[in-house]
Amino acid sequence: METSVGLLGATIVLALIIIVGTLRAPNAPGRYAFALSVLMSLWWTGCVLYRHSVADFEQQLVATKLAWFGIMGTPLYWSLSFVTYARGRQPETLGQMVVIGLISTFFGIIALTDSWHHAMYLELLDADAMLFRHGWAYWAALGIAYSTMTVASITGTVLTIRHRSIHRWQILSLLIAALVPWIANIAYTQYNFTLFNDDPTPFVFVGAGAFMLGAQLLGRLFVVPPIGREAIFSILPDPVIILDEAGRILELNPAAASLPGLPQHPIGEVLREPAELTALLARTAHGDEERHELTLAGSGASYEISIHSLKPWGRMGGRMMVMRDISLRKADQNRLASLSHDLEARLQENLRLQELLREEALRDHLTGLHNRRHAQNILPDLLSAQTCGGVAALAILDIDHFKSFNDRFGHQVGDEVLKVFAETLLTGLGPGDSLFRWGGEEFLIYLRGTSRAEVLACCARWREALRDIRVPGLPHASLTFSAGIFLCPATGASLEAAIKAADQALYDAKAAGRDRCCLAGDPRSGSCPTASGPARQGIASLV
């Protein structure tokens, strides 16, 4: 009796440790069913040990009958736990556990009421070992338990081979923990093998419980549960299609089943749609594992596709096609490209506006000519080195008596005078020449590759042209101008020196009576000839 009490105490402590450890583990598949199988094993072992602790036959018989709740519950709950955990998919359901509970209760009640129908026990063969000749209910219970454990063991063995590393050892420990008690039970029922003069199965379950406790502590059983490859395959967001050598669909995940054009029942059918996929498969007949991008017309979705050969897995000609949806990435790329195009267009527009503003800053708004700032930017280089035939000339032209036009006829007429004068000067310029509005009624002219005679002839042509022009609002007056001209030597000159010399020559022309041209530093210019009389003769002689 002391041995029975000790074993019962050890069994209870061990079972409670296993149950608490299992229930404290993460929500792994099979943990609740496993805890119930340990609890049923505890009930079974407790009944057997109680039977050994009492001498009264009737109490021993009741304990034997009560053990049937655990005899049925232990293997059925273990089978459910083992298969659920090994598959690594959905946890066991409450309905499954309730059904097993009802089956265990049914056979337990059959055993307790056996004296009414003798469906469980027909005849007592050995009172000490509690051996009976059994009825149909016993063999039905045995068939259910054995068949369930057989299916679970086969399933677990297959899944054990498919799993790797720690998960393989976890499932193997579950399998060993079930097979050893099963073998002990077969030895008892078929060969009358006993332990402590009784069924060895519950005692072996205690040992298996100790083994499972080690699996929990060392193998992290129910702490690091496996995830079924089917579950991973099913939840993949990327479409995956597996084809045989003839292009028939062997397997596909839910994401692939939603592709446009696939038949309602695609397994076994030849992949014909989407057409973009079949065309890609035709180009990559053996699976090149390279990445290809295509867009399906049926859905508008874009995919990055890789095709892998199944030859390493023994499927000659078989291929697996993995499609990664890159629609969002393509949309982002297109959006970025559009933004980049817009930014480029805005940049070009800004550059155009900047150029326009720069041009506006360098032009006179009234006449449209370049202004003093632009002249100061470009003329120093033009005057510093003479690279063409002849010399360069810089002339400052000033409209005679311009202030009187503004005072007598108004600024609007004065503006018209400036515009007409600028247009007239432009008509006499050649390639490489430049005209600037220097300020007020003064205009600056750069003549490239010219001579003294050509400069004076050009001024004469301008005077003739102005004499025939009529300005609106100024019907009877004719325009004249005075000019100071600087001829740049072949060695070049600074803009400051050239302007200073031309300005002095302009002053001389005005002092001499206006309507004439004076050349800076030229003694032959004399008294700066005018445009009429002696001046015209002077111009003619100069030419």
Coordinates of C-alpha atoms in Angstrom, one line a residue:
M1 CA 0.0 0.0 0.0
E2 CA 2.9 2.3 0.8
T3 CA 4.2 1.7 -2.7
S4 CA 0.9 2.6 -4.3
V5 CA 0.5 5.8 -2.3
G6 CA 4.0 6.8 -3.2
L7 CA 3.5 6.1 -6.9
L8 CA 0.2 8.0 -6.8
G9 CA 1.8 11.0 -5.2
A10 CA 4.7 11.0 -7.6
T11 CA 2.3 10.6 -10.5
I12 CA 0.1 13.5 -9.3
V13 CA 3.1 15.8 -8.8
L14 CA 4.6 14.9 -12.2
A15 CA 1.3 15.3 -14.0
L16 CA 0.6 18.7 -12.5
I17 CA 4.0 19.9 -13.4
I18 CA 3.5 18.8 -17.0
I19 CA 0.0 20.2 -17.2
V20 CA 1.0 23.6 -15.7
G21 CA 4.1 23.8 -18.0
T22 CA 1.9 23.0 -21.0
L23 CA -0.8 25.5 -20.2
R24 CA 1.8 28.2 -19.5
A25 CA 3.3 27.7 -22.9
P26 CA 2.3 29.9 -25.9
N27 CA -0.9 29.1 -27.7
A28 CA 0.6 26.2 -29.6
P29 CA -1.5 23.7 -31.4
G30 CA -2.3 20.6 -29.4
R31 CA -1.4 21.9 -25.9
Y32 CA -4.9 21.7 -24.5
A33 CA -5.5 18.2 -25.8
F34 CA -2.1 17.2 -24.4
A35 CA -2.9 18.5 -21.0
L36 CA -6.2 16.6 -21.0
S37 CA -4.3 13.4 -22.1
V38 CA -2.0 13.8 -19.1
L39 CA -5.0 14.4 -16.8
M40 CA -6.7 11.3 -18.1
S41 CA -3.5 9.3 -17.6
L42 CA -3.4 10.6 -14.1
W43 CA -7.0 9.4 -13.6
W44 CA -6.2 6.0 -15.0
T45 CA -3.0 5.6 -12.9
G46 CA -4.8 6.8 -9.8
C47 CA -7.6 4.2 -10.3
V48 CA -5.0 1.5 -10.7
L49 CA -3.0 2.5 -7.7
Y50 CA -6.2 2.8 -5.6
R51 CA -7.2 -0.7 -6.6
H52 CA -3.8 -1.9 -5.3
S53 CA -4.3 0.0 -2.0
V54 CA -7.6 -1.6 -1.0
A55 CA -8.3 -5.3 -0.2
D56 CA -12.0 -5.3 -0.8
F57 CA -12.8 -6.9 -4.2
E58 CA -15.9 -4.7 -4.8
Q59 CA -13.9 -1.5 -4.4
Q60 CA -11.2 -3.0 -6.6
L61 CA -13.8 -3.7 -9.2
V62 CA -15.3 -0.2 -9.0
A63 CA -11.8 1.2 -9.4
T64 CA -11.2 -1.0 -12.5
K65 CA -14.4 0.3 -14.0
L66 CA -13.7 3.9 -13.2
A67 CA -10.4 3.6 -14.9
W68 CA -12.2 3.3 -18.3
F69 CA -12.7 7.1 -18.3
G70 CA -8.9 7.5 -18.5
I71 CA -8.3 4.3 -20.5
M72 CA -10.2 5.9 -23.4
G73 CA -9.4 9.6 -22.8
T74 CA -5.7 9.2 -22.6
P75 CA -5.0 7.7 -26.1
L76 CA -7.7 9.8 -27.8
Y77 CA -6.6 13.1 -26.4
W78 CA -2.9 12.2 -27.0
S79 CA -3.7 11.4 -30.7
L80 CA -5.5 14.7 -31.2
S81 CA -2.6 16.6 -29.5
F82 CA 0.0 14.7 -31.5
V83 CA -1.5 15.2 -35.0
T84 CA -2.5 18.8 -34.3
Y85 CA 1.0 19.8 -33.0
A86 CA 2.8 17.9 -35.8
R87 CA 0.7 19.6 -38.5
G88 CA 1.4 23.0 -37.0
R89 CA -1.7 24.6 -38.4
Q90 CA -4.9 25.4 -36.5
P91 CA -5.2 24.5 -32.8
E92 CA -7.5 21.7 -31.7
T93 CA -11.2 22.8 -31.5
L94 CA -13.5 22.7 -28.5
G95 CA -15.8 20.4 -30.5
Q96 CA -13.0 17.9 -31.0
M97 CA -12.2 17.8 -27.3
V98 CA -15.9 17.5 -26.4
V99 CA -16.4 14.5 -28.7
I100 CA -13.4 12.7 -27.2
G101 CA -14.8 13.5 -23.7
L102 CA -18.2 12.1 -24.7
I103 CA -16.6 8.9 -26.1
S104 CA -14.6 8.5 -22.9
T105 CA -17.7 9.1 -20.8
F106 CA -19.7 6.6 -22.9
F107 CA -17.3 3.7 -22.3
G108 CA -16.9 4.7 -18.7
I109 CA -20.6 4.5 -18.2
I110 CA -20.7 1.2 -20.0
A111 CA -18.1 -0.1 -17.7
L112 CA -19.9 1.2 -14.5
T113 CA -23.2 -0.4 -15.6
D114 CA -21.6 -3.7 -16.8
S115 CA -23.5 -5.7 -14.2
W116 CA -26.7 -4.9 -16.1
H117 CA -25.6 -5.9 -19.6
H118 CA -22.1 -7.5 -19.4
A119 CA -21.0 -5.6 -22.6
M120 CA -17.6 -4.9 -21.1
Y121 CA -16.8 -8.0 -18.9
L122 CA -18.2 -11.5 -19.5
E123 CA -16.3 -13.5 -16.9
L124 CA -13.6 -12.9 -14.2
L125 CA -10.5 -15.0 -14.9
D126 CA -8.0 -13.8 -12.3
A127 CA -9.2 -11.7 -9.3
D128 CA -5.6 -10.8 -8.2
A129 CA -4.6 -9.5 -11.7
M130 CA -8.2 -8.4 -12.6
L131 CA -8.2 -10.4 -15.8
F132 CA -11.5 -10.9 -17.5
R133 CA -13.1 -12.4 -20.5
H134 CA -14.3 -9.4 -22.4
G135 CA -17.5 -8.4 -24.2
W136 CA -18.1 -6.4 -27.3
A137 CA -17.8 -3.0 -25.7
Y138 CA -14.2 -3.8 -24.6
W139 CA -13.2 -4.8 -28.1
A140 CA -15.0 -1.7 -29.6
A141 CA -13.1 0.5 -27.1
L142 CA -9.8 -1.2 -27.9
G143 CA -10.5 -0.9 -31.7
I144 CA -11.2 2.8 -31.4
A145 CA -8.2 3.5 -29.2
Y146 CA -5.8 1.4 -31.3
S147 CA -7.0 2.7 -34.7
T148 CA -6.9 6.3 -33.5
M149 CA -3.3 5.9 -32.2
T150 CA -2.3 4.0 -35.4
V151 CA -3.5 6.8 -37.6
A152 CA -1.9 9.4 -35.4
S153 CA 1.4 7.6 -35.3
I154 CA 1.6 7.1 -39.1
T155 CA 0.7 10.8 -39.6
G156 CA 3.2 11.9 -37.0
T157 CA 5.9 9.7 -38.6
V158 CA 5.4 11.3 -42.0
L159 CA 5.3 14.8 -40.5
T160 CA 8.4 14.0 -38.5
I161 CA 10.3 13.3 -41.7
R162 CA 9.1 16.5 -43.2
H163 CA 10.1 18.7 -40.3
R164 CA 13.6 19.9 -39.4
S165 CA 15.8 20.5 -36.4
I166 CA 14.1 21.0 -33.1
H167 CA 10.6 20.4 -34.4
R168 CA 11.6 16.9 -35.6
W169 CA 12.8 16.0 -32.1
Q170 CA 9.7 17.5 -30.5
I171 CA 7.4 15.3 -32.6
L172 CA 9.6 12.3 -32.2
S173 CA 9.4 12.7 -28.4
L174 CA 5.6 12.8 -28.6
L175 CA 5.7 9.7 -30.7
I176 CA 7.9 7.8 -28.3
A177 CA 5.8 8.9 -25.3
A178 CA 2.8 7.3 -27.0
L179 CA 4.3 4.1 -28.5
V180 CA 5.9 2.9 -25.3
P181 CA 2.6 2.9 -23.3
W182 CA 0.9 1.4 -26.4
I183 CA 3.4 -1.5 -26.5
A184 CA 2.9 -2.0 -22.7
N185 CA -0.9 -2.1 -23.2
I186 CA -0.6 -4.6 -26.1
A187 CA 1.7 -6.8 -23.9
Y188 CA -0.9 -6.7 -21.1
T189 CA -4.0 -7.4 -23.2
Q190 CA -2.5 -9.9 -25.6
Y191 CA 0.2 -11.6 -23.5
N192 CA -1.0 -11.0 -19.9
F193 CA 2.1 -9.0 -19.0
T194 CA 1.7 -7.3 -15.7
L195 CA 3.6 -4.8 -13.5
F196 CA 2.9 -4.8 -9.8
N197 CA 0.5 -7.6 -10.6
D198 CA -1.6 -5.3 -12.8
D199 CA -1.9 -3.5 -16.2
P200 CA 1.5 -1.9 -16.8
T201 CA 0.1 0.8 -19.1
P202 CA -0.6 3.5 -16.5
F203 CA 2.8 3.0 -14.9
V204 CA 4.5 3.3 -18.3
F205 CA 2.4 6.5 -18.9
V206 CA 4.0 7.9 -15.7
G207 CA 7.5 7.2 -17.2
A208 CA 6.4 8.7 -20.5
G209 CA 5.2 11.7 -18.5
A210 CA 8.7 12.1 -17.1
F211 CA 10.1 11.8 -20.6
M212 CA 7.6 14.5 -21.8
L213 CA 8.7 16.8 -18.9
G214 CA 12.2 16.6 -20.2
A215 CA 11.0 17.3 -23.7
Q216 CA 9.2 20.4 -22.3
L217 CA 12.3 21.6 -20.5
L218 CA 15.0 20.7 -23.0
G219 CA 13.2 20.6 -26.3
R220 CA 10.8 23.5 -25.6
L221 CA 7.8 21.4 -26.5
F222 CA 4.7 23.6 -27.0
V223 CA 7.0 26.7 -26.5
V224 CA 8.5 26.6 -30.0
P225 CA 5.8 24.8 -32.0
P226 CA 6.2 23.9 -35.7
I227 CA 4.3 25.8 -38.4
G228 CA 2.9 23.5 -41.0
R229 CA 4.3 24.1 -44.5
E230 CA 0.8 23.9 -45.8
A231 CA -0.1 26.8 -43.5
I232 CA 2.9 28.8 -44.7
F233 CA 2.0 28.0 -48.3
S234 CA -1.6 29.1 -47.8
I235 CA -0.9 32.4 -46.1
L236 CA 1.7 33.5 -48.5
P237 CA 0.5 36.8 -50.1
D238 CA 2.5 36.0 -53.3
P239 CA 0.9 33.7 -55.8
V240 CA 2.7 30.4 -56.1
I241 CA 1.9 27.9 -58.9
I242 CA 3.5 24.4 -59.3
L243 CA 3.4 22.8 -62.7
D244 CA 4.4 19.5 -64.1
E245 CA 6.3 19.0 -67.3
A246 CA 3.1 19.2 -69.4
G247 CA 2.2 22.5 -67.9
R248 CA -0.6 21.0 -65.7
I249 CA -1.3 22.7 -62.4
L250 CA -0.2 20.4 -59.6
E251 CA -0.7 22.9 -56.7
L252 CA -1.3 26.5 -56.1
N253 CA -2.0 28.7 -53.1
P254 CA -5.1 30.9 -52.5
A255 CA -3.3 34.0 -53.7
A256 CA -2.7 32.2 -57.1
A257 CA -6.2 30.9 -57.3
S258 CA -7.5 34.5 -57.5
L259 CA -5.5 35.3 -60.6
P260 CA -7.7 36.2 -63.6
G261 CA -8.4 33.5 -66.1
L262 CA -7.7 30.5 -63.9
P263 CA -10.4 27.8 -64.0
Q264 CA -12.6 27.3 -60.9
H265 CA -11.0 23.9 -60.2
P266 CA -7.4 24.4 -61.5
I267 CA -5.7 21.3 -60.1
G268 CA -4.9 19.0 -63.0
E269 CA -5.7 21.6 -65.6
V270 CA -3.2 23.0 -68.1
L271 CA -2.3 26.6 -67.4
R272 CA -3.6 28.6 -70.4
E273 CA -4.6 31.9 -68.7
P274 CA -3.4 34.5 -68.0
A275 CA -1.9 34.7 -71.5
E276 CA 1.0 36.7 -70.2
L277 CA 2.1 33.9 -67.9
T278 CA 1.9 31.2 -70.6
A279 CA 4.0 33.3 -72.9
L280 CA 6.6 33.8 -70.1
L281 CA 6.6 30.0 -69.4
A282 CA 7.2 29.3 -73.1
R283 CA 10.3 31.6 -73.0
T284 CA 11.7 30.0 -69.9
A285 CA 11.0 26.3 -70.6
H286 CA 13.2 24.9 -67.8
G287 CA 13.0 27.5 -65.1
D288 CA 15.9 30.0 -65.3
E289 CA 15.4 31.4 -61.7
E290 CA 15.8 34.9 -63.2
R291 CA 13.4 37.6 -62.3
H292 CA 10.9 38.9 -64.9
E293 CA 8.4 41.7 -64.7
L294 CA 5.0 41.6 -66.4
T295 CA 1.6 43.2 -66.0
L296 CA -1.6 41.1 -66.2
A297 CA -4.1 42.8 -68.5
G298 CA -7.0 41.1 -66.7
S299 CA -6.3 42.7 -63.3
G300 CA -3.8 45.5 -64.1
A301 CA -1.5 44.1 -61.4
S302 CA 2.2 44.0 -61.9
Y303 CA 4.3 41.1 -60.8
E304 CA 8.0 40.2 -60.4
I305 CA 8.1 36.5 -61.4
S306 CA 10.8 33.9 -60.8
I307 CA 10.5 30.3 -62.2
H308 CA 12.3 27.5 -60.4
S309 CA 13.0 24.0 -61.7
L310 CA 11.7 21.1 -59.5
K311 CA 14.5 18.8 -60.7
P312 CA 16.3 18.9 -57.3
W313 CA 13.1 17.4 -55.8
G314 CA 12.8 14.6 -58.3
R315 CA 10.3 16.2 -60.6
M316 CA 11.9 16.3 -64.1
G317 CA 10.4 19.1 -66.1
G318 CA 8.3 20.4 -63.2
R319 CA 8.5 24.1 -62.3
M320 CA 7.4 26.4 -59.5
M321 CA 6.4 29.9 -60.4
V322 CA 6.6 32.5 -57.6
M323 CA 4.9 35.8 -58.4
R324 CA 5.6 38.8 -56.2
D325 CA 3.1 41.6 -56.5
I326 CA 4.9 44.8 -57.2
S327 CA 1.9 46.9 -58.2
L328 CA 2.5 49.3 -55.3
R329 CA 6.1 49.6 -56.1
K330 CA 5.4 50.2 -59.8
A331 CA 2.8 52.8 -58.8
D332 CA 5.3 54.5 -56.6
Q333 CA 7.9 54.4 -59.4
N334 CA 5.4 55.8 -61.9
R335 CA 4.4 58.5 -59.4
L336 CA 8.1 59.3 -58.8
A337 CA 8.7 59.4 -62.5
S338 CA 5.7 61.7 -62.9
L339 CA 6.9 63.9 -60.1
S340 CA 10.4 63.9 -61.6
H341 CA 8.9 64.9 -65.0
D342 CA 6.9 67.7 -63.3
L343 CA 9.9 68.9 -61.4
E344 CA 12.0 68.8 -64.6
A345 CA 9.3 70.8 -66.4
R346 CA 9.2 73.3 -63.5
L347 CA 13.0 73.5 -63.4
Q348 CA 13.0 74.2 -67.1
E349 CA 10.3 76.8 -66.7
N350 CA 12.3 78.4 -63.8
L351 CA 15.4 78.4 -66.0
R352 CA 13.4 80.0 -68.8
L353 CA 12.0 82.6 -66.4
Q354 CA 15.4 83.3 -65.0
E355 CA 16.8 83.7 -68.4
L356 CA 13.9 86.0 -69.2
L357 CA 14.5 88.0 -66.1
R358 CA 18.2 88.1 -66.8
E359 CA 17.4 89.3 -70.3
E360 CA 14.9 91.8 -69.0
A361 CA 17.5 93.1 -66.6
L362 CA 19.9 93.6 -69.5
R363 CA 17.5 95.3 -71.9
D364 CA 15.9 98.7 -72.1
H365 CA 12.1 98.3 -72.0
L366 CA 11.4 101.3 -74.2
T367 CA 13.6 100.6 -77.2
G368 CA 14.2 96.9 -76.7
L369 CA 18.0 97.4 -76.9
H370 CA 20.5 96.0 -74.5
N371 CA 21.2 98.4 -71.7
R372 CA 24.3 99.9 -70.1
R373 CA 24.8 96.8 -67.7
H374 CA 25.0 94.4 -70.7
A375 CA 27.4 96.7 -72.5
Q376 CA 29.6 96.7 -69.4
N377 CA 29.5 92.9 -69.3
I378 CA 30.5 92.1 -72.9
L379 CA 32.4 95.1 -74.2
P380 CA 35.6 94.6 -72.1
D381 CA 36.4 91.3 -73.8
L382 CA 35.5 92.7 -77.2
L383 CA 37.8 95.7 -76.8
S384 CA 40.7 93.9 -75.1
A385 CA 41.8 91.8 -78.2
Q386 CA 41.3 92.5 -81.8
T387 CA 41.2 89.3 -83.8
C388 CA 39.6 90.4 -87.0
G389 CA 40.7 92.6 -89.9
G390 CA 40.5 96.3 -89.3
V391 CA 39.9 97.9 -85.9
A392 CA 37.0 98.2 -83.6
A393 CA 35.2 101.4 -83.0
L394 CA 33.1 102.6 -80.1
A395 CA 30.8 105.6 -80.6
I396 CA 28.5 107.5 -78.3
L397 CA 25.5 109.1 -80.1
D398 CA 23.4 111.8 -78.5
I399 CA 20.1 113.1 -79.9
D400 CA 20.4 116.8 -80.4
H401 CA 18.1 119.0 -78.3
F402 CA 16.1 116.0 -77.0
K403 CA 15.1 117.8 -73.8
S404 CA 13.2 120.4 -75.9
F405 CA 11.1 117.5 -77.5
N406 CA 10.0 116.5 -74.0
D407 CA 9.4 120.0 -72.9
R408 CA 7.4 121.2 -76.0
F409 CA 5.6 118.0 -77.1
G410 CA 5.5 115.8 -74.0
H411 CA 7.3 112.7 -72.8
Q412 CA 5.1 110.4 -75.0
V413 CA 6.6 112.1 -78.1
G414 CA 10.0 112.0 -76.5
D415 CA 9.6 108.2 -76.1
E416 CA 8.6 107.9 -79.8
V417 CA 11.7 109.9 -80.7
L418 CA 13.9 107.4 -78.8
K419 CA 12.3 104.4 -80.4
V420 CA 12.5 105.8 -84.0
F421 CA 16.2 106.8 -83.4
A422 CA 17.0 103.3 -82.1
E423 CA 15.3 101.6 -85.0
T424 CA 17.2 103.8 -87.5
L425 CA 20.5 103.0 -85.9
L426 CA 19.8 99.2 -86.0
T427 CA 19.2 99.3 -89.8
G428 CA 22.8 100.4 -90.3
L429 CA 24.5 97.7 -88.3
G430 CA 26.3 94.7 -89.7
P431 CA 27.2 91.2 -88.3
G432 CA 29.2 91.5 -85.1
D433 CA 28.0 95.1 -84.4
S434 CA 26.1 96.0 -81.2
L435 CA 23.9 98.8 -80.2
F436 CA 23.1 99.8 -76.5
R437 CA 21.0 102.4 -74.9
W438 CA 23.7 104.0 -72.7
G439 CA 21.4 106.3 -70.8
G440 CA 18.8 109.0 -71.5
E441 CA 19.1 110.1 -75.1
E442 CA 22.6 108.6 -75.4
F443 CA 23.3 105.4 -77.4
L444 CA 26.5 103.4 -77.5
I445 CA 27.5 101.6 -80.7
Y446 CA 30.2 98.9 -81.1
L447 CA 31.4 98.5 -84.7
R448 CA 33.6 95.4 -85.3
G449 CA 36.4 95.2 -87.9
T450 CA 35.8 98.7 -89.3
S451 CA 37.9 101.8 -90.3
R452 CA 37.9 105.5 -89.7
A453 CA 36.3 106.1 -93.1
E454 CA 33.6 103.4 -92.6
V455 CA 32.6 104.8 -89.3
L456 CA 32.1 108.3 -90.6
A457 CA 30.2 106.9 -93.7
C458 CA 27.9 104.9 -91.4
C459 CA 27.1 108.1 -89.4
A460 CA 26.4 109.9 -92.6
R461 CA 23.9 107.2 -93.7
W462 CA 22.1 107.5 -90.3
R463 CA 21.8 111.2 -90.7
E464 CA 20.3 110.8 -94.2
A465 CA 17.9 108.3 -92.9
L466 CA 16.8 110.4 -90.0
R467 CA 16.3 113.4 -92.3
D468 CA 13.5 111.6 -94.1
I469 CA 11.8 110.1 -91.0
R470 CA 8.7 111.8 -89.4
V471 CA 7.9 111.2 -85.8
P472 CA 4.2 111.0 -84.8
G473 CA 3.4 114.2 -82.9
L474 CA 6.5 115.9 -84.4
P475 CA 5.5 116.8 -88.0
H476 CA 7.9 119.5 -88.9
A477 CA 11.0 118.7 -86.9
S478 CA 13.9 116.5 -88.2
L479 CA 16.2 114.5 -85.9
T480 CA 19.9 115.1 -85.7
F481 CA 22.6 113.7 -83.5
S482 CA 26.1 114.3 -82.3
A483 CA 28.6 111.5 -82.0
G484 CA 31.9 110.9 -80.3
I485 CA 33.9 108.1 -81.8
F486 CA 36.9 106.1 -80.4
L487 CA 38.9 103.9 -82.7
C488 CA 40.4 101.0 -80.7
P489 CA 44.0 100.2 -81.6
A490 CA 45.0 96.7 -82.6
T491 CA 46.6 96.1 -79.2
G492 CA 43.2 96.6 -77.5
A493 CA 41.9 99.0 -75.0
S494 CA 39.9 99.0 -71.7
L495 CA 36.2 99.9 -71.8
E496 CA 36.8 102.7 -69.3
A497 CA 39.4 104.3 -71.5
A498 CA 37.4 103.9 -74.6
I499 CA 34.2 105.4 -73.0
K500 CA 36.2 108.3 -71.6
A501 CA 37.7 109.0 -75.0
A502 CA 34.4 108.7 -76.9
D503 CA 32.7 110.8 -74.3
Q504 CA 35.3 113.6 -74.7
A505 CA 34.8 113.4 -78.5
L506 CA 31.1 113.7 -78.0
Y507 CA 31.6 116.8 -75.9
D508 CA 33.8 118.3 -78.6
A509 CA 31.0 117.6 -81.2
K510 CA 28.4 119.3 -79.1
A511 CA 30.8 122.2 -78.4
A512 CA 31.3 122.6 -82.2
G513 CA 27.6 123.1 -82.8
R514 CA 26.1 119.6 -82.7
D515 CA 24.9 117.6 -85.7
R516 CA 28.4 116.3 -86.3
C517 CA 30.9 113.6 -85.5
C518 CA 34.2 113.9 -83.7
L519 CA 36.9 111.2 -83.5
A520 CA 38.9 111.0 -80.3
G521 CA 42.6 111.9 -80.8
D522 CA 42.3 112.3 -84.5
P523 CA 43.9 115.6 -85.7
R524 CA 42.4 115.1 -89.2
S525 CA 38.9 115.5 -87.8
G526 CA 39.5 119.2 -87.6
S527 CA 36.5 121.1 -86.3
C528 CA 34.3 118.0 -86.4
P529 CA 32.5 118.3 -89.7
T530 CA 28.7 118.7 -89.8
A531 CA 26.2 116.9 -92.0
S532 CA 25.6 119.9 -94.4
G533 CA 27.7 122.3 -96.3
P534 CA 31.3 122.1 -95.2
A535 CA 30.5 119.2 -93.0
R536 CA 29.0 117.1 -95.9
Q537 CA 32.1 117.9 -97.9
G538 CA 34.3 116.9 -94.9
I539 CA 32.5 113.6 -94.7
A540 CA 32.9 113.1 -98.4
S541 CA 36.6 113.9 -98.3
L542 CA 37.0 111.6 -95.3
V543 CA 35.3 108.7 -97.1

